[in-house]
Amino acid sequence: MRLGMIGFGSIGGALADLLLPGEPLEHLAVLVRPGRAAELRQRLDGEFAAVARDRSVVADAEGMRAARPDLVVECAGHAAVAAHVPPLLAAGIPVVVASVGALADPGLEAALRGAAAAGGTRLVLPAGAVGGVDLLAALGGTKGLEVRYRGTKPPGAWAGTPAADILDLAALAAPAVFFTGSAREAARDYPKNANVAATLALAGAGFEATRVELVADPAAPGNVHEYSVASPVASYAIRIENRPSAGNARTSAATVLSLLREIRNFRGPVAV
Ligand SMILES: NC(=O)c1ccc[n+]([C@@H]2O[C@H](COP(=O)([O-])OP(=O)(O)OC[C@H]3O[C@@H](n4cnc5c(N)ncnc54)[C@H](O)[C@@H]3O)[C@@H](O)[C@H]2O)c1
């Protein structure tokens, strides 16, 4: 398999680590920002040499297209989705997007859907840090679907967000709800924490109808995602306690495994 990756931060590095022990890829191409190429080239030819028989570093979507990947995995951020993913989809290359929150921008969502249709390929939205998305997506579009999501993180994980203006994060002694609104509003106000709310919204009831609560809790065991689904077809509630990945407190290790799952499903004879 020829794999492309956009971004090589904490998710990208952890994903490459997970790919190391398996059957080597035929080719791995990584798209990085200007100024990062030489350093990454060294890492790919050193600690990550066993990931793929051949490896390259590219600077833009054109370079990625020239590397002829069978599948591209984005793990870079919202701006990278906007800049690089539409042209790759339009060229017929399927792309798995980790930065699902980027689709809260209706213009970008339309551009991505249009590019995938024009290229005759698919934009794949992985479950990421959350679970149960299979059933929610099956219920998506059915009548009477109600989805409520509550995202809880330790106070420090909300530093640098508007939560810091609402709460004294360092002094918090009990759980505090600092945001209640739609998934669209949550993505607007908390873009770096919007991926799970956006994934649930896109799978289920949409950005406007999906209700979101964000919570800072000094006793949170990590990043906790809870949501409930009520519908005439099926109702369920789910709670996922994620542990942060080694390199980045904002990223759950389960997210990396979810991207690996998408690669495995694409590569292997059975998709599950
Ligand atoms: N779907 C989910 O559940 C979920 C969960 C966690 C994180 N994410 C998303 O995944 C993305 C990556 O997360 P991370 O923890 O690896 O972040 P990170 O900051 O550790 O790494 C991002 C990397 O991408 C690079 N990058 C940024 N913009 C780029 C661009 N325009 N072109 C090429 N490279 C670029 C950065 O230099 C950095 O190396 C984030 O957008 C994050 O929101 C999704």
PDB file of C-alpha atoms and ligand atoms in Angstrom:
ATOM      1  CA  MET A   1       0.000   0.000   0.000  1.00  0.00           C
ATOM      2  CA  ARG A   2       1.064   3.566  -0.721  1.00  0.00           C
ATOM      3  CA  LEU A   3       0.068   5.788   2.218  1.00  0.00           C
ATOM      4  CA  GLY A   4       0.060   9.554   2.517  1.00  0.00           C
ATOM      5  CA  MET A   5      -0.017  11.507   5.765  1.00  0.00           C
ATOM      6  CA  ILE A   6      -0.678  15.214   6.220  1.00  0.00           C
ATOM      7  CA  GLY A   7       1.035  16.378   9.415  1.00  0.00           C
ATOM      8  CA  PHE A   8       3.467  14.534  11.640  1.00  0.00           C
ATOM      9  CA  GLY A   9       2.825  15.833  15.155  1.00  0.00           C
ATOM     10  CA  SER A  10       1.684  13.779  18.114  1.00  0.00           C
ATOM     11  CA  ILE A  11      -0.969  11.803  16.196  1.00  0.00           C
ATOM     12  CA  GLY A  12       1.238  11.362  13.115  1.00  0.00           C
ATOM     13  CA  GLY A  13       4.231  10.177  15.122  1.00  0.00           C
ATOM     14  CA  ALA A  14       2.114   7.817  17.241  1.00  0.00           C
ATOM     15  CA  LEU A  15       0.468   6.431  14.096  1.00  0.00           C
ATOM     16  CA  ALA A  16       3.856   5.796  12.487  1.00  0.00           C
ATOM     17  CA  ASP A  17       4.945   4.027  15.689  1.00  0.00           C
ATOM     18  CA  LEU A  18       1.934   1.714  15.400  1.00  0.00           C
ATOM     19  CA  LEU A  19       2.704   1.020  11.729  1.00  0.00           C
ATOM     20  CA  LEU A  20       6.336   0.074  12.500  1.00  0.00           C
ATOM     21  CA  PRO A  21       5.882  -3.608  13.424  1.00  0.00           C
ATOM     22  CA  GLY A  22       3.568  -4.545  10.546  1.00  0.00           C
ATOM     23  CA  GLU A  23       4.210  -5.498   6.931  1.00  0.00           C
ATOM     24  CA  PRO A  24       6.100  -2.493   5.486  1.00  0.00           C
ATOM     25  CA  LEU A  25       4.104  -0.148   3.294  1.00  0.00           C
ATOM     26  CA  GLU A  26       5.252   0.174  -0.294  1.00  0.00           C
ATOM     27  CA  HIS A  27       5.578   3.931   0.127  1.00  0.00           C
ATOM     28  CA  LEU A  28       4.928   6.575   2.784  1.00  0.00           C
ATOM     29  CA  ALA A  29       4.650  10.238   1.784  1.00  0.00           C
ATOM     30  CA  VAL A  30       4.321  12.882   4.504  1.00  0.00           C
ATOM     31  CA  LEU A  31       3.176  16.431   3.803  1.00  0.00           C
ATOM     32  CA  VAL A  32       4.782  18.894   6.216  1.00  0.00           C
ATOM     33  CA  ARG A  33       4.953  22.653   6.606  1.00  0.00           C
ATOM     34  CA  PRO A  34       7.845  24.612   5.082  1.00  0.00           C
ATOM     35  CA  GLY A  35      10.993  24.362   7.181  1.00  0.00           C
ATOM     36  CA  ARG A  36      10.140  20.931   8.617  1.00  0.00           C
ATOM     37  CA  ALA A  37      11.173  18.796   5.629  1.00  0.00           C
ATOM     38  CA  ALA A  38      14.840  18.150   6.437  1.00  0.00           C
ATOM     39  CA  GLU A  39      14.183  17.124  10.032  1.00  0.00           C
ATOM     40  CA  LEU A  40      11.341  14.798   9.057  1.00  0.00           C
ATOM     41  CA  ARG A  41      13.321  13.289   6.182  1.00  0.00           C
ATOM     42  CA  GLN A  42      15.956  12.326   8.776  1.00  0.00           C
ATOM     43  CA  ARG A  43      13.380  10.754  11.107  1.00  0.00           C
ATOM     44  CA  LEU A  44      11.677   8.819   8.300  1.00  0.00           C
ATOM     45  CA  ASP A  45      15.012   7.399   7.146  1.00  0.00           C
ATOM     46  CA  GLY A  46      16.062   6.708  10.742  1.00  0.00           C
ATOM     47  CA  GLU A  47      13.607   5.609  13.439  1.00  0.00           C
ATOM     48  CA  PHE A  48      10.724   5.124  10.978  1.00  0.00           C
ATOM     49  CA  ALA A  49      12.630   3.477   8.111  1.00  0.00           C
ATOM     50  CA  ALA A  50      10.848   0.135   8.674  1.00  0.00           C
ATOM     51  CA  VAL A  51       7.389   1.671   8.172  1.00  0.00           C
ATOM     52  CA  ALA A  52       7.751   1.730   4.377  1.00  0.00           C
ATOM     53  CA  ARG A  53      10.147   0.424   1.757  1.00  0.00           C
ATOM     54  CA  ASP A  54      10.347   3.937   0.307  1.00  0.00           C
ATOM     55  CA  ARG A  55       9.589   7.254   1.983  1.00  0.00           C
ATOM     56  CA  SER A  56       9.249  10.844   0.881  1.00  0.00           C
ATOM     57  CA  VAL A  57       8.472  14.272   2.305  1.00  0.00           C
ATOM     58  CA  VAL A  58       6.278  16.597   0.276  1.00  0.00           C
ATOM     59  CA  ALA A  59       5.335  20.268   0.611  1.00  0.00           C
ATOM     60  CA  ASP A  60       1.843  20.508  -0.857  1.00  0.00           C
ATOM     61  CA  ALA A  61      -1.090  18.655  -2.363  1.00  0.00           C
ATOM     62  CA  GLU A  62       0.601  18.580  -5.767  1.00  0.00           C
ATOM     63  CA  GLY A  63       3.624  16.817  -4.246  1.00  0.00           C
ATOM     64  CA  MET A  64       1.317  14.397  -2.453  1.00  0.00           C
ATOM     65  CA  ARG A  65      -0.574  13.645  -5.663  1.00  0.00           C
ATOM     66  CA  ALA A  66       2.733  12.934  -7.434  1.00  0.00           C
ATOM     67  CA  ALA A  67       3.544  10.347  -4.703  1.00  0.00           C
ATOM     68  CA  ARG A  68       0.439   8.395  -5.899  1.00  0.00           C
ATOM     69  CA  PRO A  69      -0.961   7.421  -2.462  1.00  0.00           C
ATOM     70  CA  ASP A  70      -3.791   4.884  -2.333  1.00  0.00           C
ATOM     71  CA  LEU A  71      -5.062   6.625   0.820  1.00  0.00           C
ATOM     72  CA  VAL A  72      -4.170   9.835   2.662  1.00  0.00           C
ATOM     73  CA  VAL A  73      -4.638  10.373   6.404  1.00  0.00           C
ATOM     74  CA  GLU A  74      -4.874  13.985   7.594  1.00  0.00           C
ATOM     75  CA  CYS A  75      -3.670  14.649  11.154  1.00  0.00           C
ATOM     76  CA  ALA A  76      -2.525  18.269  10.970  1.00  0.00           C
ATOM     77  CA  GLY A  77      -5.364  20.682  11.755  1.00  0.00           C
ATOM     78  CA  HIS A  78      -8.247  22.648  10.301  1.00  0.00           C
ATOM     79  CA  ALA A  79      -6.123  24.900   8.067  1.00  0.00           C
ATOM     80  CA  ALA A  80      -4.395  21.881   6.561  1.00  0.00           C
ATOM     81  CA  VAL A  81      -7.784  20.315   5.756  1.00  0.00           C
ATOM     82  CA  ALA A  82      -8.851  23.461   3.919  1.00  0.00           C
ATOM     83  CA  ALA A  83      -5.565  23.831   2.039  1.00  0.00           C
ATOM     84  CA  HIS A  84      -4.763  20.273   1.026  1.00  0.00           C
ATOM     85  CA  VAL A  85      -7.738  17.933   1.235  1.00  0.00           C
ATOM     86  CA  PRO A  86     -10.046  19.325  -1.500  1.00  0.00           C
ATOM     87  CA  PRO A  87      -7.419  19.045  -4.275  1.00  0.00           C
ATOM     88  CA  LEU A  88      -6.515  15.495  -3.208  1.00  0.00           C
ATOM     89  CA  LEU A  89     -10.173  14.408  -3.211  1.00  0.00           C
ATOM     90  CA  ALA A  90     -10.712  16.111  -6.565  1.00  0.00           C
ATOM     91  CA  ALA A  91      -7.771  14.065  -7.888  1.00  0.00           C
ATOM     92  CA  GLY A  92      -9.587  10.877  -6.857  1.00  0.00           C
ATOM     93  CA  ILE A  93      -7.536  10.125  -3.731  1.00  0.00           C
ATOM     94  CA  PRO A  94      -9.555   9.010  -0.663  1.00  0.00           C
ATOM     95  CA  VAL A  95      -8.738  10.990   2.480  1.00  0.00           C
ATOM     96  CA  VAL A  96      -9.313  10.145   6.152  1.00  0.00           C
ATOM     97  CA  VAL A  97      -9.686  13.427   8.055  1.00  0.00           C
ATOM     98  CA  ALA A  98      -8.874  13.460  11.789  1.00  0.00           C
ATOM     99  CA  SER A  99      -9.651  17.185  12.110  1.00  0.00           C
ATOM    100  CA  VAL A 100     -13.385  16.559  11.739  1.00  0.00           C
ATOM    101  CA  GLY A 101     -14.180  19.861  13.479  1.00  0.00           C
ATOM    102  CA  ALA A 102     -13.095  21.618  10.271  1.00  0.00           C
ATOM    103  CA  LEU A 103     -16.410  20.516   8.743  1.00  0.00           C
ATOM    104  CA  ALA A 104     -18.274  22.822  11.138  1.00  0.00           C
ATOM    105  CA  ASP A 105     -17.459  25.510   8.544  1.00  0.00           C
ATOM    106  CA  PRO A 106     -20.339  25.025   6.076  1.00  0.00           C
ATOM    107  CA  GLY A 107     -18.285  26.392   3.152  1.00  0.00           C
ATOM    108  CA  LEU A 108     -15.469  23.914   3.778  1.00  0.00           C
ATOM    109  CA  GLU A 109     -17.889  21.035   4.288  1.00  0.00           C
ATOM    110  CA  ALA A 110     -19.502  21.815   0.914  1.00  0.00           C
ATOM    111  CA  ALA A 111     -16.085  22.114  -0.769  1.00  0.00           C
ATOM    112  CA  LEU A 112     -14.985  18.735   0.623  1.00  0.00           C
ATOM    113  CA  ARG A 113     -18.214  16.980  -0.380  1.00  0.00           C
ATOM    114  CA  GLY A 114     -18.039  18.561  -3.846  1.00  0.00           C
ATOM    115  CA  ALA A 115     -14.393  17.612  -4.350  1.00  0.00           C
ATOM    116  CA  ALA A 116     -15.000  13.987  -3.315  1.00  0.00           C
ATOM    117  CA  ALA A 117     -17.953  13.744  -5.695  1.00  0.00           C
ATOM    118  CA  ALA A 118     -15.966  15.340  -8.528  1.00  0.00           C
ATOM    119  CA  GLY A 119     -13.020  13.004  -7.916  1.00  0.00           C
ATOM    120  CA  GLY A 120     -15.224   9.924  -7.626  1.00  0.00           C
ATOM    121  CA  THR A 121     -13.723   9.122  -4.237  1.00  0.00           C
ATOM    122  CA  ARG A 122     -14.579   9.368  -0.546  1.00  0.00           C
ATOM    123  CA  LEU A 123     -13.893  11.621   2.385  1.00  0.00           C
ATOM    124  CA  VAL A 124     -13.693   9.282   5.398  1.00  0.00           C
ATOM    125  CA  LEU A 125     -14.622  10.661   8.824  1.00  0.00           C
ATOM    126  CA  PRO A 126     -13.169   8.344  11.471  1.00  0.00           C
ATOM    127  CA  ALA A 127     -14.771   7.752  14.869  1.00  0.00           C
ATOM    128  CA  GLY A 128     -11.646   9.298  16.426  1.00  0.00           C
ATOM    129  CA  ALA A 129     -11.819   9.679  20.181  1.00  0.00           C
ATOM    130  CA  VAL A 130     -15.452   8.637  20.434  1.00  0.00           C
ATOM    131  CA  GLY A 131     -17.284   5.313  20.031  1.00  0.00           C
ATOM    132  CA  GLY A 132     -20.720   4.121  19.015  1.00  0.00           C
ATOM    133  CA  VAL A 133     -20.629   6.234  15.858  1.00  0.00           C
ATOM    134  CA  ASP A 134     -21.655   3.221  13.777  1.00  0.00           C
ATOM    135  CA  LEU A 135     -25.120   3.062  15.385  1.00  0.00           C
ATOM    136  CA  LEU A 136     -25.499   6.842  15.454  1.00  0.00           C
ATOM    137  CA  ALA A 137     -24.663   7.061  11.731  1.00  0.00           C
ATOM    138  CA  ALA A 138     -27.160   4.281  11.029  1.00  0.00           C
ATOM    139  CA  LEU A 139     -29.825   6.319  12.850  1.00  0.00           C
ATOM    140  CA  GLY A 140     -28.730   9.549  11.120  1.00  0.00           C
ATOM    141  CA  GLY A 141     -31.524  10.845   8.900  1.00  0.00           C
ATOM    142  CA  THR A 142     -34.249   8.888  10.715  1.00  0.00           C
ATOM    143  CA  LYS A 143     -37.050  10.923  12.280  1.00  0.00           C
ATOM    144  CA  GLY A 144     -37.113  11.961  15.949  1.00  0.00           C
ATOM    145  CA  LEU A 145     -33.384  11.580  16.600  1.00  0.00           C
ATOM    146  CA  GLU A 146     -32.077  13.502  19.639  1.00  0.00           C
ATOM    147  CA  VAL A 147     -28.390  13.617  20.531  1.00  0.00           C
ATOM    148  CA  ARG A 148     -26.877  15.182  23.656  1.00  0.00           C
ATOM    149  CA  TYR A 149     -23.103  15.252  24.096  1.00  0.00           C
ATOM    150  CA  ARG A 150     -21.116  16.173  27.208  1.00  0.00           C
ATOM    151  CA  GLY A 151     -17.347  16.609  26.929  1.00  0.00           C
ATOM    152  CA  THR A 152     -15.415  16.679  30.218  1.00  0.00           C
ATOM    153  CA  LYS A 153     -11.711  17.382  30.591  1.00  0.00           C
ATOM    154  CA  PRO A 154      -9.402  18.302  33.467  1.00  0.00           C
ATOM    155  CA  PRO A 155      -9.302  22.119  33.966  1.00  0.00           C
ATOM    156  CA  GLY A 156      -5.775  22.422  32.533  1.00  0.00           C
ATOM    157  CA  ALA A 157      -6.930  20.975  29.214  1.00  0.00           C
ATOM    158  CA  TRP A 158      -9.209  24.030  28.753  1.00  0.00           C
ATOM    159  CA  ALA A 159      -6.382  26.573  29.235  1.00  0.00           C
ATOM    160  CA  GLY A 160      -6.143  28.951  26.287  1.00  0.00           C
ATOM    161  CA  THR A 161      -9.845  28.566  25.421  1.00  0.00           C
ATOM    162  CA  PRO A 162     -12.756  30.919  26.304  1.00  0.00           C
ATOM    163  CA  ALA A 163     -13.371  28.626  29.325  1.00  0.00           C
ATOM    164  CA  ALA A 164     -10.413  30.362  30.972  1.00  0.00           C
ATOM    165  CA  ASP A 165     -12.356  33.683  30.863  1.00  0.00           C
ATOM    166  CA  ILE A 166     -15.456  32.088  32.392  1.00  0.00           C
ATOM    167  CA  LEU A 167     -13.851  29.969  35.119  1.00  0.00           C
ATOM    168  CA  ASP A 168     -10.835  30.220  37.398  1.00  0.00           C
ATOM    169  CA  LEU A 169      -9.467  26.952  36.032  1.00  0.00           C
ATOM    170  CA  ALA A 170      -6.569  26.670  38.494  1.00  0.00           C
ATOM    171  CA  ALA A 171      -8.854  27.085  41.522  1.00  0.00           C
ATOM    172  CA  LEU A 172     -11.667  24.808  40.406  1.00  0.00           C
ATOM    173  CA  ALA A 173     -12.726  22.381  43.165  1.00  0.00           C
ATOM    174  CA  ALA A 174     -15.820  20.820  41.554  1.00  0.00           C
ATOM    175  CA  PRO A 175     -17.058  20.061  38.015  1.00  0.00           C
ATOM    176  CA  ALA A 176     -18.246  23.197  36.178  1.00  0.00           C
ATOM    177  CA  VAL A 177     -20.299  23.394  32.992  1.00  0.00           C
ATOM    178  CA  PHE A 178     -19.015  26.446  31.098  1.00  0.00           C
ATOM    179  CA  PHE A 179     -20.648  25.920  27.706  1.00  0.00           C
ATOM    180  CA  THR A 180     -24.104  24.820  26.600  1.00  0.00           C
ATOM    181  CA  GLY A 181     -25.173  25.159  22.982  1.00  0.00           C
ATOM    182  CA  SER A 182     -25.299  23.519  19.574  1.00  0.00           C
ATOM    183  CA  ALA A 183     -22.448  21.547  18.043  1.00  0.00           C
ATOM    184  CA  ARG A 184     -22.058  24.425  15.545  1.00  0.00           C
ATOM    185  CA  GLU A 185     -21.575  26.942  18.386  1.00  0.00           C
ATOM    186  CA  ALA A 186     -19.216  24.577  20.227  1.00  0.00           C
ATOM    187  CA  ALA A 187     -17.055  24.235  17.119  1.00  0.00           C
ATOM    188  CA  ARG A 188     -17.023  28.027  16.661  1.00  0.00           C
ATOM    189  CA  ASP A 189     -16.040  28.809  20.267  1.00  0.00           C
ATOM    190  CA  TYR A 190     -13.821  25.790  20.993  1.00  0.00           C
ATOM    191  CA  PRO A 191     -12.356  24.852  17.584  1.00  0.00           C
ATOM    192  CA  LYS A 192      -9.458  22.856  19.027  1.00  0.00           C
ATOM    193  CA  ASN A 193     -11.884  20.709  21.022  1.00  0.00           C
ATOM    194  CA  ALA A 194     -14.567  20.432  18.354  1.00  0.00           C
ATOM    195  CA  ASN A 195     -13.705  17.112  16.746  1.00  0.00           C
ATOM    196  CA  VAL A 196     -15.926  14.839  18.818  1.00  0.00           C
ATOM    197  CA  ALA A 197     -18.967  17.161  18.754  1.00  0.00           C
ATOM    198  CA  ALA A 198     -18.537  17.541  14.987  1.00  0.00           C
ATOM    199  CA  THR A 199     -18.212  13.776  14.456  1.00  0.00           C
ATOM    200  CA  LEU A 200     -21.428  13.153  16.412  1.00  0.00           C
ATOM    201  CA  ALA A 201     -23.211  15.978  14.566  1.00  0.00           C
ATOM    202  CA  LEU A 202     -22.168  14.748  11.123  1.00  0.00           C
ATOM    203  CA  ALA A 203     -23.089  11.150  11.941  1.00  0.00           C
ATOM    204  CA  GLY A 204     -26.402  11.889  13.616  1.00  0.00           C
ATOM    205  CA  ALA A 205     -28.672  14.898  13.994  1.00  0.00           C
ATOM    206  CA  GLY A 206     -26.561  17.631  12.354  1.00  0.00           C
ATOM    207  CA  PHE A 207     -24.642  20.612  13.740  1.00  0.00           C
ATOM    208  CA  GLU A 208     -27.681  22.653  14.787  1.00  0.00           C
ATOM    209  CA  ALA A 209     -29.719  19.921  16.504  1.00  0.00           C
ATOM    210  CA  THR A 210     -26.858  18.201  18.356  1.00  0.00           C
ATOM    211  CA  ARG A 211     -26.743  19.634  21.897  1.00  0.00           C
ATOM    212  CA  VAL A 212     -23.355  20.074  23.547  1.00  0.00           C
ATOM    213  CA  GLU A 213     -22.203  20.664  27.113  1.00  0.00           C
ATOM    214  CA  LEU A 214     -18.552  21.275  27.924  1.00  0.00           C
ATOM    215  CA  VAL A 215     -17.258  20.692  31.438  1.00  0.00           C
ATOM    216  CA  ALA A 216     -14.057  21.300  33.398  1.00  0.00           C
ATOM    217  CA  ASP A 217     -13.652  18.754  36.197  1.00  0.00           C
ATOM    218  CA  PRO A 218     -10.646  18.574  38.519  1.00  0.00           C
ATOM    219  CA  ALA A 219     -11.482  14.909  39.194  1.00  0.00           C
ATOM    220  CA  ALA A 220     -11.753  13.942  35.478  1.00  0.00           C
ATOM    221  CA  PRO A 221      -9.718  10.782  34.870  1.00  0.00           C
ATOM    222  CA  GLY A 222      -8.730  12.080  31.393  1.00  0.00           C
ATOM    223  CA  ASN A 223     -10.863  13.242  28.487  1.00  0.00           C
ATOM    224  CA  VAL A 224     -14.373  11.903  29.028  1.00  0.00           C
ATOM    225  CA  HIS A 225     -16.945  11.782  26.228  1.00  0.00           C
ATOM    226  CA  GLU A 226     -20.557  11.016  27.139  1.00  0.00           C
ATOM    227  CA  TYR A 227     -23.540  11.153  24.882  1.00  0.00           C
ATOM    228  CA  SER A 228     -27.084   9.941  24.791  1.00  0.00           C
ATOM    229  CA  VAL A 229     -29.182   9.116  21.781  1.00  0.00           C
ATOM    230  CA  ALA A 230     -32.958   8.997  21.862  1.00  0.00           C
ATOM    231  CA  SER A 231     -34.873   7.839  18.827  1.00  0.00           C
ATOM    232  CA  PRO A 232     -37.957   5.784  18.004  1.00  0.00           C
ATOM    233  CA  VAL A 233     -35.607   3.117  16.563  1.00  0.00           C
ATOM    234  CA  ALA A 234     -33.069   2.765  19.377  1.00  0.00           C
ATOM    235  CA  SER A 235     -31.886   4.708  22.384  1.00  0.00           C
ATOM    236  CA  TYR A 236     -28.550   4.422  24.109  1.00  0.00           C
ATOM    237  CA  ALA A 237     -26.055   6.221  26.304  1.00  0.00           C
ATOM    238  CA  ILE A 238     -22.318   5.856  26.163  1.00  0.00           C
ATOM    239  CA  ARG A 239     -19.407   7.054  28.293  1.00  0.00           C
ATOM    240  CA  ILE A 240     -15.828   6.834  27.131  1.00  0.00           C
ATOM    241  CA  GLU A 241     -12.871   7.661  29.376  1.00  0.00           C
ATOM    242  CA  ASN A 242      -9.899   8.298  27.155  1.00  0.00           C
ATOM    243  CA  ARG A 243      -6.310   8.462  28.266  1.00  0.00           C
ATOM    244  CA  PRO A 244      -4.210  11.178  26.632  1.00  0.00           C
ATOM    245  CA  SER A 245      -1.584  10.113  24.112  1.00  0.00           C
ATOM    246  CA  ALA A 246       2.031  10.367  25.216  1.00  0.00           C
ATOM    247  CA  GLY A 247       2.975  13.502  23.272  1.00  0.00           C
ATOM    248  CA  ASN A 248      -0.135  15.683  23.584  1.00  0.00           C
ATOM    249  CA  ALA A 249      -2.578  16.040  26.483  1.00  0.00           C
ATOM    250  CA  ARG A 250      -5.267  17.237  24.030  1.00  0.00           C
ATOM    251  CA  THR A 251      -5.137  14.055  21.967  1.00  0.00           C
ATOM    252  CA  SER A 252      -6.618  10.748  23.076  1.00  0.00           C
ATOM    253  CA  ALA A 253      -4.649   7.605  22.331  1.00  0.00           C
ATOM    254  CA  ALA A 254      -7.893   6.067  21.015  1.00  0.00           C
ATOM    255  CA  THR A 255      -7.882   8.637  18.199  1.00  0.00           C
ATOM    256  CA  VAL A 256      -4.607   7.251  16.890  1.00  0.00           C
ATOM    257  CA  LEU A 257      -5.950   3.690  17.058  1.00  0.00           C
ATOM    258  CA  SER A 258      -9.076   4.811  15.224  1.00  0.00           C
ATOM    259  CA  LEU A 259      -6.933   6.145  12.343  1.00  0.00           C
ATOM    260  CA  LEU A 260      -4.970   2.889  12.316  1.00  0.00           C
ATOM    261  CA  ARG A 261      -8.301   1.072  12.040  1.00  0.00           C
ATOM    262  CA  GLU A 262      -9.182   3.086   8.922  1.00  0.00           C
ATOM    263  CA  ILE A 263      -5.835   2.159   7.337  1.00  0.00           C
ATOM    264  CA  ARG A 264      -6.298  -1.505   8.321  1.00  0.00           C
ATOM    265  CA  ASN A 265      -9.811  -1.571   6.884  1.00  0.00           C
ATOM    266  CA  PHE A 266      -8.589  -0.014   3.646  1.00  0.00           C
ATOM    267  CA  ARG A 267      -5.587  -2.322   3.397  1.00  0.00           C
ATOM    268  CA  GLY A 268      -6.999  -5.641   4.583  1.00  0.00           C
ATOM    269  CA  PRO A 269      -9.444  -8.130   3.073  1.00  0.00           C
ATOM    270  CA  VAL A 270     -12.098  -7.532   5.747  1.00  0.00           C
ATOM    271  CA  ALA A 271     -13.344  -4.169   7.056  1.00  0.00           C
ATOM    272  CA  VAL A 272     -14.691  -4.052  10.605  1.00  0.00           C
TER     273      VAL A 272
HETATM  274  N1  LIG B   1     -11.273  13.168  15.523  1.00  0.00           N
HETATM  275  C1  LIG B   1     -10.826  13.187  16.761  1.00  0.00           C
HETATM  276  O1  LIG B   1     -11.421  12.614  17.674  1.00  0.00           O
HETATM  277  C2  LIG B   1      -9.553  13.932  17.058  1.00  0.00           C
HETATM  278  C3  LIG B   1      -8.956  13.765  18.304  1.00  0.00           C
HETATM  279  C4  LIG B   1      -7.776  14.432  18.563  1.00  0.00           C
HETATM  280  C5  LIG B   1      -7.206  15.286  17.619  1.00  0.00           C
HETATM  281  N2  LIG B   1      -7.814  15.456  16.423  1.00  0.00           N
HETATM  282  C6  LIG B   1      -7.252  16.414  15.435  1.00  0.00           C
HETATM  283  O2  LIG B   1      -6.113  15.899  14.792  1.00  0.00           O
HETATM  284  C7  LIG B   1      -5.249  16.972  14.408  1.00  0.00           C
HETATM  285  C8  LIG B   1      -3.789  16.663  14.771  1.00  0.00           C
HETATM  286  O3  LIG B   1      -3.658  16.457  16.166  1.00  0.00           O
HETATM  287  P1  LIG B   1      -2.227  16.295  16.866  1.00  0.00           P
HETATM  288  O4  LIG B   1      -2.520  16.000  18.290  1.00  0.00           O
HETATM  289  O5  LIG B   1      -1.339  15.378  16.097  1.00  0.00           O
HETATM  290  O6  LIG B   1      -1.664  17.791  16.751  1.00  0.00           O
HETATM  291  P2  LIG B   1      -0.138  18.262  16.780  1.00  0.00           P
HETATM  292  O7  LIG B   1      -0.186  19.728  16.981  1.00  0.00           O
HETATM  293  O8  LIG B   1       0.671  17.438  17.715  1.00  0.00           O
HETATM  294  O9  LIG B   1       0.399  17.948  15.298  1.00  0.00           O
HETATM  295  C9  LIG B   1      -0.063  18.582  14.146  1.00  0.00           C
HETATM  296  C10 LIG B   1       1.077  18.562  13.123  1.00  0.00           C
HETATM  297  O10 LIG B   1       0.581  19.033  11.869  1.00  0.00           O
HETATM  298  C11 LIG B   1       1.469  19.999  11.357  1.00  0.00           C
HETATM  299  N3  LIG B   1       0.722  20.942  10.522  1.00  0.00           N
HETATM  300  C12 LIG B   1      -0.094  21.930  10.935  1.00  0.00           C
HETATM  301  N4  LIG B   1      -0.607  22.579   9.873  1.00  0.00           N
HETATM  302  C13 LIG B   1      -0.104  21.982   8.772  1.00  0.00           C
HETATM  303  C14 LIG B   1      -0.257  22.200   7.384  1.00  0.00           C
HETATM  304  N5  LIG B   1      -1.013  23.208   6.933  1.00  0.00           N
HETATM  305  N6  LIG B   1       0.400  21.375   6.525  1.00  0.00           N
HETATM  306  C15 LIG B   1       1.168  20.375   6.993  1.00  0.00           C
HETATM  307  N7  LIG B   1       1.369  20.131   8.305  1.00  0.00           N
HETATM  308  C16 LIG B   1       0.737  20.926   9.183  1.00  0.00           C
HETATM  309  C17 LIG B   1       2.114  20.663  12.560  1.00  0.00           C
HETATM  310  O11 LIG B   1       3.362  21.227  12.218  1.00  0.00           O
HETATM  311  C18 LIG B   1       2.229  19.485  13.525  1.00  0.00           C
HETATM  312  O12 LIG B   1       3.450  18.799  13.307  1.00  0.00           O
HETATM  313  C19 LIG B   1      -5.800  18.216  15.109  1.00  0.00           C
HETATM  314  O13 LIG B   1      -6.553  18.973  14.184  1.00  0.00           O
HETATM  315  C20 LIG B   1      -6.742  17.677  16.117  1.00  0.00           C
HETATM  316  O14 LIG B   1      -7.819  18.578  16.354  1.00  0.00           O
HETATM  317  C21 LIG B   1      -8.949  14.777  16.116  1.00  0.00           C
END
